[in-house]
Tab-separated table of C-alpha atoms and ligand atoms in Angstrom:
chain	number	residue	atom	x	y	z
A	1	MET	CA	-84.501	-87.712	31.439
A	2	LYS	CA	-85.849	-84.334	30.331
A	3	ILE	CA	-85.130	-83.768	26.580
A	4	LEU	CA	-85.334	-80.719	24.506
A	5	ILE	CA	-85.660	-80.854	20.746
A	6	ILE	CA	-84.863	-77.874	18.714
A	7	GLY	CA	-86.821	-77.204	15.465
A	8	SER	CA	-90.247	-77.175	13.942
A	9	GLY	CA	-90.420	-79.464	10.995
A	10	GLY	CA	-91.464	-83.034	10.124
A	11	ARG	CA	-87.931	-84.078	11.056
A	12	GLU	CA	-88.395	-82.706	14.637
A	13	HIS	CA	-91.762	-84.413	14.866
A	14	ALA	CA	-90.336	-87.723	13.873
A	15	LEU	CA	-87.460	-87.065	16.480
A	16	ALA	CA	-89.956	-86.149	19.243
A	17	TRP	CA	-92.144	-89.180	18.467
A	18	LYS	CA	-89.113	-91.475	18.667
A	19	VAL	CA	-87.512	-90.004	21.658
A	20	ARG	CA	-90.714	-90.238	23.603
A	21	LYS	CA	-90.643	-94.034	23.139
A	22	SER	CA	-87.432	-94.280	25.044
A	23	ARG	CA	-87.754	-95.781	28.507
A	24	TRP	CA	-85.194	-93.237	29.837
A	25	VAL	CA	-87.419	-90.308	28.778
A	26	THR	CA	-89.756	-88.647	31.393
A	27	LYS	CA	-90.537	-85.396	29.501
A	28	VAL	CA	-90.007	-83.975	25.944
A	29	TYR	CA	-89.914	-80.278	25.102
A	30	CYS	CA	-89.786	-78.875	21.590
A	31	ALA	CA	-88.683	-75.328	20.637
A	32	PRO	CA	-90.557	-74.015	18.904
A	33	GLY	CA	-92.386	-77.204	17.518
A	34	ASN	CA	-95.670	-77.159	15.628
A	35	ALA	CA	-99.315	-78.420	16.147
A	36	GLY	CA	-98.569	-82.013	15.538
A	37	ILE	CA	-95.418	-81.896	17.782
A	38	SER	CA	-97.590	-80.594	20.415
A	39	GLN	CA	-99.300	-83.871	20.680
A	40	VAL	CA	-96.174	-85.724	21.761
A	41	ALA	CA	-94.135	-82.916	23.404
A	42	GLU	CA	-94.595	-79.619	25.169
A	43	CYS	CA	-93.937	-76.836	22.573
A	44	VAL	CA	-92.166	-73.749	23.824
A	45	PRO	CA	-92.150	-70.578	21.811
A	46	VAL	CA	-88.391	-70.015	21.399
A	47	PRO	CA	-87.154	-69.749	17.864
A	48	ASP	CA	-84.570	-72.413	16.783
A	49	HIS	CA	-81.959	-69.549	16.176
A	50	ASP	CA	-82.359	-67.911	19.472
A	51	VAL	CA	-79.361	-69.615	21.061
A	52	ARG	CA	-79.411	-67.516	24.152
A	53	GLY	CA	-83.066	-68.134	24.803
A	54	LEU	CA	-82.735	-71.828	24.223
A	55	LEU	CA	-79.855	-71.919	26.727
A	56	GLU	CA	-81.881	-69.997	29.350
A	57	PHE	CA	-84.762	-72.408	28.717
A	58	ALA	CA	-82.488	-75.565	29.095
A	59	ARG	CA	-81.073	-74.229	32.253
A	60	ALA	CA	-84.347	-73.098	33.823
A	61	LYS	CA	-86.019	-76.580	33.085
A	62	GLU	CA	-82.916	-78.489	33.959
A	63	ILE	CA	-82.864	-80.333	30.588
A	64	ASP	CA	-80.723	-83.358	30.652
A	65	LEU	CA	-80.207	-83.690	26.968
A	66	THR	CA	-80.772	-81.319	23.861
A	67	ILE	CA	-81.140	-82.562	20.377
A	68	VAL	CA	-80.692	-80.226	17.552
A	69	GLY	CA	-82.862	-80.726	14.386
A	70	PRO	CA	-81.936	-77.947	11.844
A	71	GLU	CA	-78.501	-76.841	10.592
A	72	ALA	CA	-78.860	-73.099	11.332
A	73	PRO	CA	-78.308	-73.259	15.136
A	74	LEU	CA	-75.560	-75.751	14.706
A	75	ALA	CA	-73.758	-73.431	12.251
A	76	MET	CA	-74.309	-70.668	14.773
A	77	GLY	CA	-72.462	-72.625	17.485
A	78	ILE	CA	-75.243	-73.827	19.672
A	79	VAL	CA	-73.210	-76.894	20.686
A	80	ASP	CA	-70.182	-74.934	21.680
A	81	VAL	CA	-72.323	-72.513	23.878
A	82	PHE	CA	-74.276	-75.408	25.493
A	83	LYS	CA	-71.026	-77.519	26.140
A	84	ARG	CA	-69.244	-74.483	27.647
A	85	LYS	CA	-72.061	-74.208	30.114
A	86	GLY	CA	-71.924	-77.914	30.900
A	87	LEU	CA	-75.128	-78.894	29.216
A	88	LYS	CA	-75.392	-82.117	27.162
A	89	ILE	CA	-76.291	-81.500	23.549
A	90	PHE	CA	-76.296	-83.792	20.486
A	91	GLY	CA	-74.805	-82.298	17.313
A	92	PRO	CA	-71.430	-81.090	15.961
A	93	THR	CA	-69.675	-77.987	17.081
A	94	ARG	CA	-69.597	-74.866	14.958
A	95	ALA	CA	-66.227	-75.932	13.464
A	96	ALA	CA	-67.351	-79.368	12.557
A	97	ALA	CA	-70.708	-78.264	11.243
A	98	ARG	CA	-68.613	-76.361	8.560
A	99	ILE	CA	-68.965	-79.722	6.635
A	100	GLU	CA	-72.431	-78.479	5.735
A	101	SER	CA	-72.231	-74.737	6.335
A	102	SER	CA	-69.211	-74.350	3.906
A	103	LYS	CA	-69.325	-76.441	0.776
A	104	ALA	CA	-65.788	-75.151	0.123
A	105	TYR	CA	-64.679	-76.538	3.534
A	106	ALA	CA	-66.291	-79.898	2.783
A	107	LYS	CA	-64.392	-80.084	-0.597
A	108	PHE	CA	-61.284	-79.224	1.248
A	109	ILE	CA	-61.693	-82.192	3.503
A	110	MET	CA	-62.715	-84.457	0.687
A	111	GLU	CA	-59.699	-83.616	-1.401
A	112	LYS	CA	-57.306	-83.768	1.458
A	113	TYR	CA	-58.470	-87.258	2.654
A	114	GLU	CA	-59.227	-88.613	-0.700
A	115	ILE	CA	-63.020	-89.015	-0.241
A	116	PRO	CA	-64.668	-89.739	-3.696
A	117	THR	CA	-66.674	-86.732	-4.971
A	118	ALA	CA	-67.256	-84.561	-8.021
A	119	LYS	CA	-64.230	-82.718	-9.406
A	120	THR	CA	-64.652	-79.140	-8.226
A	121	GLU	CA	-62.858	-75.720	-8.472
A	122	VAL	CA	-63.624	-72.866	-5.842
A	123	PHE	CA	-63.672	-69.137	-6.825
A	124	THR	CA	-64.114	-66.002	-4.992
A	125	ARG	CA	-64.247	-63.846	-8.094
A	126	PRO	CA	-67.210	-64.397	-10.400
A	127	GLN	CA	-65.256	-63.456	-13.467
A	128	ASP	CA	-62.678	-66.240	-12.742
A	129	ALA	CA	-65.606	-68.734	-12.381
A	130	LYS	CA	-66.956	-67.572	-15.657
A	131	ARG	CA	-63.572	-67.851	-17.387
A	132	TYR	CA	-63.271	-71.500	-16.061
A	133	ILE	CA	-66.719	-72.432	-17.219
A	134	LYS	CA	-65.938	-71.164	-20.683
A	135	ASN	CA	-62.835	-73.377	-20.709
A	136	ILE	CA	-64.363	-76.532	-19.724
A	137	GLY	CA	-68.116	-76.190	-20.970
A	138	GLY	CA	-71.120	-77.841	-19.661
A	139	PRO	CA	-72.942	-79.616	-18.260
A	140	LEU	CA	-71.840	-78.824	-14.741
A	141	VAL	CA	-73.244	-77.651	-11.341
A	142	VAL	CA	-72.766	-74.163	-10.004
A	143	LYS	CA	-73.025	-73.895	-6.225
A	144	VAL	CA	-72.707	-71.313	-3.579
A	145	ASP	CA	-70.476	-71.938	-0.574
A	146	GLY	CA	-72.812	-71.183	2.378
A	147	LEU	CA	-76.174	-72.322	3.648
A	148	ALA	CA	-78.974	-71.649	1.142
A	149	ALA	CA	-82.001	-73.555	2.370
A	150	GLY	CA	-81.335	-76.395	-0.169
A	151	LYS	CA	-81.338	-73.955	-3.124
A	152	GLY	CA	-77.561	-73.393	-3.280
A	153	ALA	CA	-76.967	-75.921	-6.133
A	154	ILE	CA	-77.779	-74.952	-9.675
A	155	PRO	CA	-77.433	-77.814	-12.177
A	156	CYS	CA	-76.624	-76.408	-15.631
A	157	GLU	CA	-77.044	-78.285	-18.906
A	158	ASP	CA	-74.614	-76.064	-20.756
A	159	GLU	CA	-72.124	-73.201	-20.560
A	160	ILE	CA	-74.823	-70.494	-21.139
A	161	GLU	CA	-76.910	-71.490	-18.090
A	162	ALA	CA	-73.836	-71.911	-15.868
A	163	LEU	CA	-72.787	-68.331	-16.837
A	164	LYS	CA	-76.316	-67.154	-16.003
A	165	ALA	CA	-76.101	-68.972	-12.649
A	166	VAL	CA	-72.786	-67.291	-11.742
A	167	ASP	CA	-74.402	-63.840	-12.614
A	168	ARG	CA	-77.364	-64.542	-10.150
A	169	ILE	CA	-74.734	-65.403	-7.486
A	170	ALA	CA	-72.675	-62.257	-8.310
A	171	LYS	CA	-75.763	-60.051	-8.164
A	172	GLY	CA	-76.243	-61.132	-4.489
A	173	GLU	CA	-79.263	-63.480	-4.936
A	174	PHE	CA	-77.769	-65.791	-2.230
A	175	GLY	CA	-76.136	-62.959	0.000
A	176	GLU	CA	-73.172	-63.842	1.973
A	177	ALA	CA	-73.547	-67.569	1.041
A	178	GLY	CA	-72.400	-66.807	-2.402
A	179	SER	CA	-69.159	-65.156	-1.448
A	180	LYS	CA	-67.489	-68.285	-2.732
A	181	ILE	CA	-68.580	-70.063	-5.944
A	182	LEU	CA	-68.019	-73.748	-6.653
A	183	ILE	CA	-68.027	-75.154	-10.043
A	184	GLU	CA	-68.538	-78.958	-10.068
A	185	GLU	CA	-68.445	-81.865	-12.433
A	186	TYR	CA	-71.941	-83.080	-13.217
A	187	LEU	CA	-72.247	-86.499	-11.754
A	188	VAL	CA	-74.606	-89.065	-13.289
A	189	GLY	CA	-76.288	-91.874	-11.564
A	190	GLU	CA	-78.828	-92.541	-8.871
A	191	GLU	CA	-79.007	-90.555	-5.581
A	192	ALA	CA	-79.234	-92.012	-2.180
A	193	SER	CA	-78.739	-90.781	1.492
A	194	ILE	CA	-76.661	-92.423	4.073
A	195	LEU	CA	-76.879	-90.977	7.681
A	196	ALA	CA	-74.596	-92.192	10.463
A	197	PHE	CA	-74.147	-91.684	14.166
A	198	SER	CA	-70.615	-90.406	14.974
A	199	ASP	CA	-68.790	-89.828	18.284
A	200	GLY	CA	-65.763	-88.423	16.468
A	201	ARG	CA	-63.805	-91.765	16.226
A	202	HIS	CA	-66.451	-94.418	15.468
A	203	VAL	CA	-69.376	-94.351	13.106
A	204	ILE	CA	-72.577	-96.366	12.974
A	205	PRO	CA	-74.478	-96.008	9.723
A	206	LEU	CA	-78.347	-95.939	9.906
A	207	GLU	CA	-80.499	-97.805	7.256
A	208	SER	CA	-80.332	-96.089	3.791
A	209	ALA	CA	-82.959	-93.826	2.438
A	210	GLN	CA	-83.803	-91.981	-0.844
A	211	ASP	CA	-85.309	-88.505	-0.833
A	212	HIS	CA	-87.448	-86.988	-3.605
A	213	LYS	CA	-86.188	-83.385	-4.112
A	214	ARG	CA	-88.255	-82.294	-7.184
A	215	ALA	CA	-91.709	-80.936	-6.778
A	216	TYR	CA	-93.493	-83.113	-9.404
A	217	ASP	CA	-93.710	-86.694	-10.424
A	218	ASP	CA	-90.900	-88.227	-12.602
A	219	ASP	CA	-88.526	-85.794	-10.773
A	220	LYS	CA	-89.759	-82.826	-12.868
A	221	GLY	CA	-90.200	-79.339	-11.689
A	222	PRO	CA	-88.212	-77.258	-9.112
A	223	ASN	CA	-86.132	-78.568	-6.347
A	224	THR	CA	-87.958	-78.473	-2.842
A	225	GLY	CA	-87.044	-79.332	0.818
A	226	GLY	CA	-88.026	-82.867	-0.137
A	227	MET	CA	-91.504	-84.375	-1.268
A	228	GLY	CA	-90.994	-87.809	0.281
A	229	ALA	CA	-88.532	-90.555	1.075
A	230	TYR	CA	-88.328	-94.257	1.581
A	231	SER	CA	-86.105	-96.645	3.291
A	232	PRO	CA	-84.188	-98.902	2.621
A	233	ALA	CA	-82.900	-97.740	-0.757
A	234	PRO	CA	-82.298	-100.814	-2.952
A	235	VAL	CA	-79.638	-98.905	-4.942
A	236	ILE	CA	-77.447	-99.314	-1.745
A	237	THR	CA	-76.329	-103.015	-1.921
A	238	LYS	CA	-74.439	-104.689	0.878
A	239	ASP	CA	-71.249	-104.157	-1.039
A	240	LEU	CA	-71.863	-100.456	-1.609
A	241	GLU	CA	-72.672	-100.234	2.146
A	242	SER	CA	-69.223	-101.368	3.136
A	243	ARG	CA	-67.635	-99.349	0.453
A	244	ILE	CA	-69.354	-96.178	1.743
A	245	TYR	CA	-68.413	-96.994	5.249
A	246	ASP	CA	-64.637	-97.600	4.230
A	247	GLU	CA	-64.255	-94.960	1.516
A	248	ILE	CA	-66.471	-92.113	2.765
A	249	LEU	CA	-67.845	-92.366	6.363
A	250	LEU	CA	-64.797	-93.418	8.295
A	251	PRO	CA	-62.206	-91.212	6.319
A	252	THR	CA	-64.478	-88.082	6.741
A	253	ILE	CA	-64.699	-88.633	10.494
A	254	ARG	CA	-61.015	-89.368	10.817
A	255	GLY	CA	-60.055	-86.428	8.503
A	256	LEU	CA	-62.211	-84.027	10.575
A	257	ALA	CA	-60.629	-85.326	13.817
A	258	SER	CA	-57.188	-84.744	12.469
A	259	GLU	CA	-58.211	-81.218	11.558
A	260	GLY	CA	-59.047	-80.690	15.143
A	261	CYS	CA	-62.834	-80.979	14.507
A	262	ARG	CA	-64.044	-84.009	16.217
A	263	TYR	CA	-67.448	-84.675	14.690
A	264	THR	CA	-70.253	-85.634	17.142
A	265	GLY	CA	-73.819	-86.102	15.954
A	266	ILE	CA	-75.556	-87.237	12.856
A	267	LEU	CA	-73.377	-87.044	9.640
A	268	TYR	CA	-75.694	-87.023	6.585
A	269	VAL	CA	-74.047	-88.023	3.250
A	270	GLY	CA	-75.881	-87.259	0.073
A	271	LEU	CA	-74.446	-89.683	-2.574
A	272	MET	CA	-74.480	-90.211	-6.207
A	273	ILE	CA	-74.126	-93.876	-7.111
A	274	THR	CA	-71.974	-93.526	-10.341
A	275	ASN	CA	-70.524	-96.175	-12.582
A	276	GLU	CA	-67.312	-95.614	-10.813
A	277	GLY	CA	-68.878	-96.113	-7.391
A	278	PRO	CA	-70.338	-94.000	-4.661
A	279	LYS	CA	-69.472	-90.291	-4.750
A	280	VAL	CA	-70.387	-87.561	-2.244
A	281	ILE	CA	-72.724	-84.745	-3.460
A	282	GLU	CA	-73.059	-83.029	-0.185
A	283	PHE	CA	-72.651	-83.493	3.596
A	284	ASN	CA	-75.189	-82.246	6.119
A	285	CYS	CA	-74.474	-81.886	9.912
A	286	ARG	CA	-77.880	-83.265	10.978
A	287	PHE	CA	-80.694	-85.594	10.150
A	288	GLY	CA	-82.325	-85.279	6.649
A	289	ASP	CA	-85.859	-83.948	6.319
A	290	PRO	CA	-87.777	-86.031	5.096
A	291	GLU	CA	-85.357	-88.933	5.553
A	292	ALA	CA	-85.732	-88.795	9.269
A	293	GLN	CA	-89.513	-89.533	8.877
A	294	ALA	CA	-88.694	-92.621	6.811
A	295	ILE	CA	-85.821	-93.864	8.832
A	296	LEU	CA	-86.751	-93.312	12.483
A	297	PRO	CA	-89.863	-95.376	12.334
A	298	ARG	CA	-87.856	-98.377	11.213
A	299	MET	CA	-85.321	-97.983	14.050
A	300	ALA	CA	-86.162	-100.687	16.650
A	301	SER	CA	-83.465	-99.762	19.077
A	302	ASP	CA	-83.935	-96.982	21.736
A	303	PHE	CA	-82.743	-93.620	20.358
A	304	ILE	CA	-81.379	-92.061	23.472
A	305	LYS	CA	-78.674	-94.704	23.995
A	306	PRO	CA	-76.695	-94.136	20.822
A	307	VAL	CA	-77.078	-90.432	21.157
A	308	LEU	CA	-75.526	-90.546	24.668
A	309	ALA	CA	-72.813	-92.829	23.364
A	310	CYS	CA	-71.976	-90.314	20.776
A	311	ILE	CA	-71.553	-87.596	23.235
A	312	GLU	CA	-69.627	-89.838	25.587
A	313	GLY	CA	-67.267	-91.143	22.821
A	314	LYS	CA	-68.528	-94.733	23.415
A	315	LEU	CA	-70.247	-95.411	20.100
A	316	ASP	CA	-68.187	-98.684	19.733
A	317	LYS	CA	-70.360	-100.087	22.511
A	318	VAL	CA	-73.600	-99.581	20.731
A	319	LYS	CA	-75.458	-101.959	18.293
A	320	LEU	CA	-78.549	-100.735	16.461
A	321	ARG	CA	-81.486	-102.957	15.650
A	322	TRP	CA	-83.901	-102.286	12.761
A	323	SER	CA	-87.311	-103.376	11.716
A	324	ARG	CA	-87.403	-105.544	8.657
A	325	ASN	CA	-90.381	-103.521	7.467
A	326	CYS	CA	-89.846	-100.978	4.531
A	327	SER	CA	-91.078	-97.500	5.021
A	328	VAL	CA	-92.476	-94.933	2.636
A	329	ASN	CA	-93.049	-91.255	3.430
A	330	VAL	CA	-95.266	-89.005	1.286
A	331	VAL	CA	-95.204	-85.313	1.943
A	332	MET	CA	-98.482	-83.349	1.518
A	333	ALA	CA	-97.641	-79.658	0.610
A	334	SER	CA	-99.578	-76.389	-0.072
A	335	GLY	CA	-100.451	-75.828	-3.690
A	336	GLY	CA	-97.787	-73.704	-5.366
A	337	TYR	CA	-94.927	-74.939	-3.110
A	338	PRO	CA	-91.954	-74.371	-3.512
A	339	GLY	CA	-93.085	-71.137	-5.073
A	340	LYS	CA	-95.789	-68.861	-3.692
A	341	TYR	CA	-98.613	-70.555	-1.685
A	342	GLU	CA	-101.395	-69.669	0.528
A	343	LYS	CA	-101.540	-70.616	4.292
A	344	GLY	CA	-104.535	-70.945	6.742
A	345	LYS	CA	-106.392	-73.811	4.891
A	346	VAL	CA	-108.277	-76.061	7.241
A	347	ILE	CA	-106.912	-79.559	7.414
A	348	SER	CA	-109.536	-82.382	7.743
A	349	GLY	CA	-109.531	-86.198	7.749
A	350	LEU	CA	-106.594	-86.843	10.148
A	351	GLU	CA	-108.867	-88.763	12.515
A	352	LYS	CA	-109.462	-91.258	9.600
A	353	VAL	CA	-105.851	-92.156	9.345
A	354	GLY	CA	-106.259	-95.513	11.045
A	355	ALA	CA	-103.618	-98.008	9.910
A	356	GLU	CA	-101.558	-99.029	12.832
A	357	SER	CA	-98.502	-99.184	10.644
A	358	SER	CA	-98.839	-95.481	9.529
A	359	VAL	CA	-97.900	-92.283	11.337
A	360	VAL	CA	-98.457	-88.693	10.414
A	361	PHE	CA	-95.717	-86.233	10.924
A	362	HIS	CA	-96.477	-82.465	10.904
A	363	SER	CA	-94.145	-79.848	9.188
A	364	GLY	CA	-96.084	-76.611	8.700
A	365	THR	CA	-99.350	-76.855	10.805
A	366	GLY	CA	-100.867	-74.641	13.357
A	367	TYR	CA	-104.309	-73.928	14.993
A	368	ASP	CA	-106.497	-71.004	14.098
A	369	GLU	CA	-108.550	-69.016	16.606
A	370	ALA	CA	-111.355	-71.520	16.413
A	371	GLY	CA	-108.909	-74.319	17.368
A	372	ARG	CA	-108.984	-75.866	13.898
A	373	LEU	CA	-105.924	-77.388	12.526
A	374	ILE	CA	-104.631	-75.297	9.572
A	375	THR	CA	-101.709	-75.182	7.053
A	376	LYS	CA	-98.901	-72.882	8.100
A	377	GLY	CA	-96.000	-73.755	5.705
A	378	GLY	CA	-95.056	-75.057	2.242
A	379	ARG	CA	-94.593	-78.652	3.456
A	380	VAL	CA	-97.664	-79.203	5.663
A	381	LEU	CA	-97.484	-82.798	6.813
A	382	SER	CA	-96.383	-86.270	5.734
A	383	VAL	CA	-97.606	-89.865	6.176
A	384	THR	CA	-95.051	-92.757	6.802
A	385	SER	CA	-96.294	-96.213	6.342
A	386	LEU	CA	-94.462	-99.422	7.259
A	387	ALA	CA	-94.983	-102.719	5.496
A	388	PRO	CA	-93.027	-106.015	4.649
A	389	SER	CA	-92.451	-104.869	1.094
A	390	ILE	CA	-91.995	-101.511	-0.380
A	391	GLN	CA	-94.917	-102.063	-2.600
A	392	ASP	CA	-97.220	-102.717	0.346
A	393	ALA	CA	-95.709	-99.583	2.159
A	394	ILE	CA	-96.458	-97.446	-1.025
A	395	HIS	CA	-99.980	-98.823	-1.169
A	396	CYS	CA	-100.579	-98.096	2.569
A	397	ALA	CA	-99.118	-94.518	2.547
A	398	TYR	CA	-101.187	-93.410	-0.400
A	399	GLN	CA	-104.259	-94.943	1.102
A	400	GLU	CA	-103.800	-92.804	4.200
A	401	VAL	CA	-102.788	-89.788	2.285
A	402	GLY	CA	-106.069	-90.047	0.359
A	403	LYS	CA	-107.947	-89.535	3.643
A	404	ILE	CA	-106.321	-86.141	4.501
A	405	GLU	CA	-107.647	-83.071	2.817
A	406	PHE	CA	-106.992	-79.437	2.576
A	407	GLU	CA	-107.579	-76.809	-0.262
A	408	GLY	CA	-104.887	-76.921	-2.935
A	409	VAL	CA	-103.095	-79.986	-1.557
A	410	HIS	CA	-100.191	-81.232	-3.743
A	411	TYR	CA	-98.137	-84.409	-3.255
A	412	ARG	CA	-96.139	-86.615	-5.549
A	413	LYS	CA	-97.902	-89.767	-6.746
A	414	ASP	CA	-94.568	-91.631	-7.531
A	415	ILE	CA	-92.728	-91.827	-4.160
A	416	ALA	CA	-90.592	-94.973	-3.903
A	417	ARG	CA	-91.572	-95.985	-7.514
A	418	ARG	CA	-87.884	-96.167	-8.348
A	419	ALA	CA	-87.366	-98.773	-5.690
A	420	LEU	CA	-89.778	-101.020	-7.564
A	421	TYR	CA	-87.635	-100.725	-10.756
A	422	HIS	CA	-84.824	-102.140	-8.673
A	423	MET	CA	-86.966	-105.058	-7.588
A	424	GLU	CA	-87.789	-105.888	-11.223
A	425	ASP	CA	-83.986	-105.895	-11.905
A	426	MET	CA	-83.211	-108.432	-9.211
B	501	LIG	P1	-76.861	-80.011	-2.831
B	501	LIG	O1	-77.433	-78.628	-2.371
B	501	LIG	O2	-75.344	-79.974	-2.980
B	501	LIG	O3	-77.276	-81.169	-1.995
B	501	LIG	O4	-77.544	-80.272	-4.188
B	501	LIG	C1	-78.911	-80.401	-4.351
B	501	LIG	C2	-79.140	-81.362	-5.547
B	501	LIG	O5	-78.488	-80.905	-6.792
B	501	LIG	C3	-78.585	-82.792	-5.282
B	501	LIG	O6	-79.550	-83.491	-4.608
B	501	LIG	C4	-78.560	-83.304	-6.753
B	501	LIG	O7	-79.671	-83.666	-7.230
B	501	LIG	C5	-78.031	-82.033	-7.509
B	501	LIG	N1	-76.544	-82.014	-7.540
B	501	LIG	C6	-75.694	-81.345	-6.737
B	501	LIG	N2	-74.436	-81.515	-7.036
B	501	LIG	C7	-74.496	-82.424	-8.186
B	501	LIG	C8	-73.410	-82.861	-8.967
B	501	LIG	N3	-72.138	-82.565	-8.802
B	501	LIG	N4	-73.808	-83.664	-10.012
B	501	LIG	C9	-75.134	-83.856	-10.287
B	501	LIG	N5	-76.110	-83.336	-9.470
B	501	LIG	C10	-75.834	-82.536	-8.494
B	502	LIG	N1	-83.542	-84.125	2.469
B	502	LIG	C1	-82.352	-83.343	2.301
B	502	LIG	C2	-81.946	-82.425	3.521
B	502	LIG	O1	-82.524	-82.682	4.607
B	502	LIG	O2	-81.105	-81.645	3.305
């Protein structure tokens, strides 16, 4: 099979790396890809939002299956376009992708189908949102409805902060995404991510993971696209796994189906494990980044089989196998990220990353005119290490990270430390 992967980040590198291992696969293309991805796939210079260009490419190369990494092309309806032309593509339709592209729609589904989540009110007029905030007081979370590159949720300690957040949205900081404002109850607990394959009727959860969104150690500093991840997340016990399946995954997929939005693809659930049980913080309509870099290296089964089963509505025939090893993924970012940062720094030491159980996934890398590997984005690359215990995986990942250098490099030193606290509790 000839596969096209759409996207250019660490998630897409992990996807390309995993897809290439499948015995069904003869050729992998990635649009547009990056320097690291070019080592496992042929990169083609078509941007991920150029739906027409991607369609032309897929037709010209007779692609058998397209796998979409990021949310933007899904929200634009790339799956609808490819399907209309008779091309196989993995991901939800535009209507089903609203579960991520509209937080108000996600809340509508959760309320209607009684899926546990934070209490929320949706407003179209900022003055109404403000009146509501003054009534209930803080802490609370102010969110914009639409896609905002992970920056659309503003946690607020008190009423003053929340009112300021509404002003920022009203002034247009989030553009069209801010045309509806959500005011949410502030949930307390530990976060975790559960991703699942879905064919619209059946769901198969992947192994759990935990992301690290804040820029600095001890969850300090601004939110980022994700500074690292690990899998499994010990906060997700066996009991919680089945509650999440029964109370969240299945009712969401069934709810969407009865709304006429059969959901095919990866459903990502961002969870808060509260005292009352698991509650949904957000849905994403795709693999998480960096969760994909922690989860896919643990997947022992072929990746193409469940993907095709999702598209064909036969997911009930599939069983996934997983490595017993734990994984730890540490992201190396440009100094200053997620604020201002410089690009073009030469990356060295990759050839020293030797541990067989480690793999490097690139996010923002490229080549300069001299053919040297350079930084090209905020998140530059990441190392995933696998080991029988989370402690060993942490040790191994940081040992490998220590071998890679570029000017201004920043990475968190505490990835997966929270998992160790759980071990102490056991
Ligand atoms: P979102 O963009 O909805 O994924 O939110 C980004 C981050 O904001 C989450 O990962 C949480 O850390 C935090 N967050 C969002 N909603 C809530 C909530 N209702 N209660 C507490 N924290 C939240
Ligand atoms: N890691 C969170 C996300 O991919 O949105």
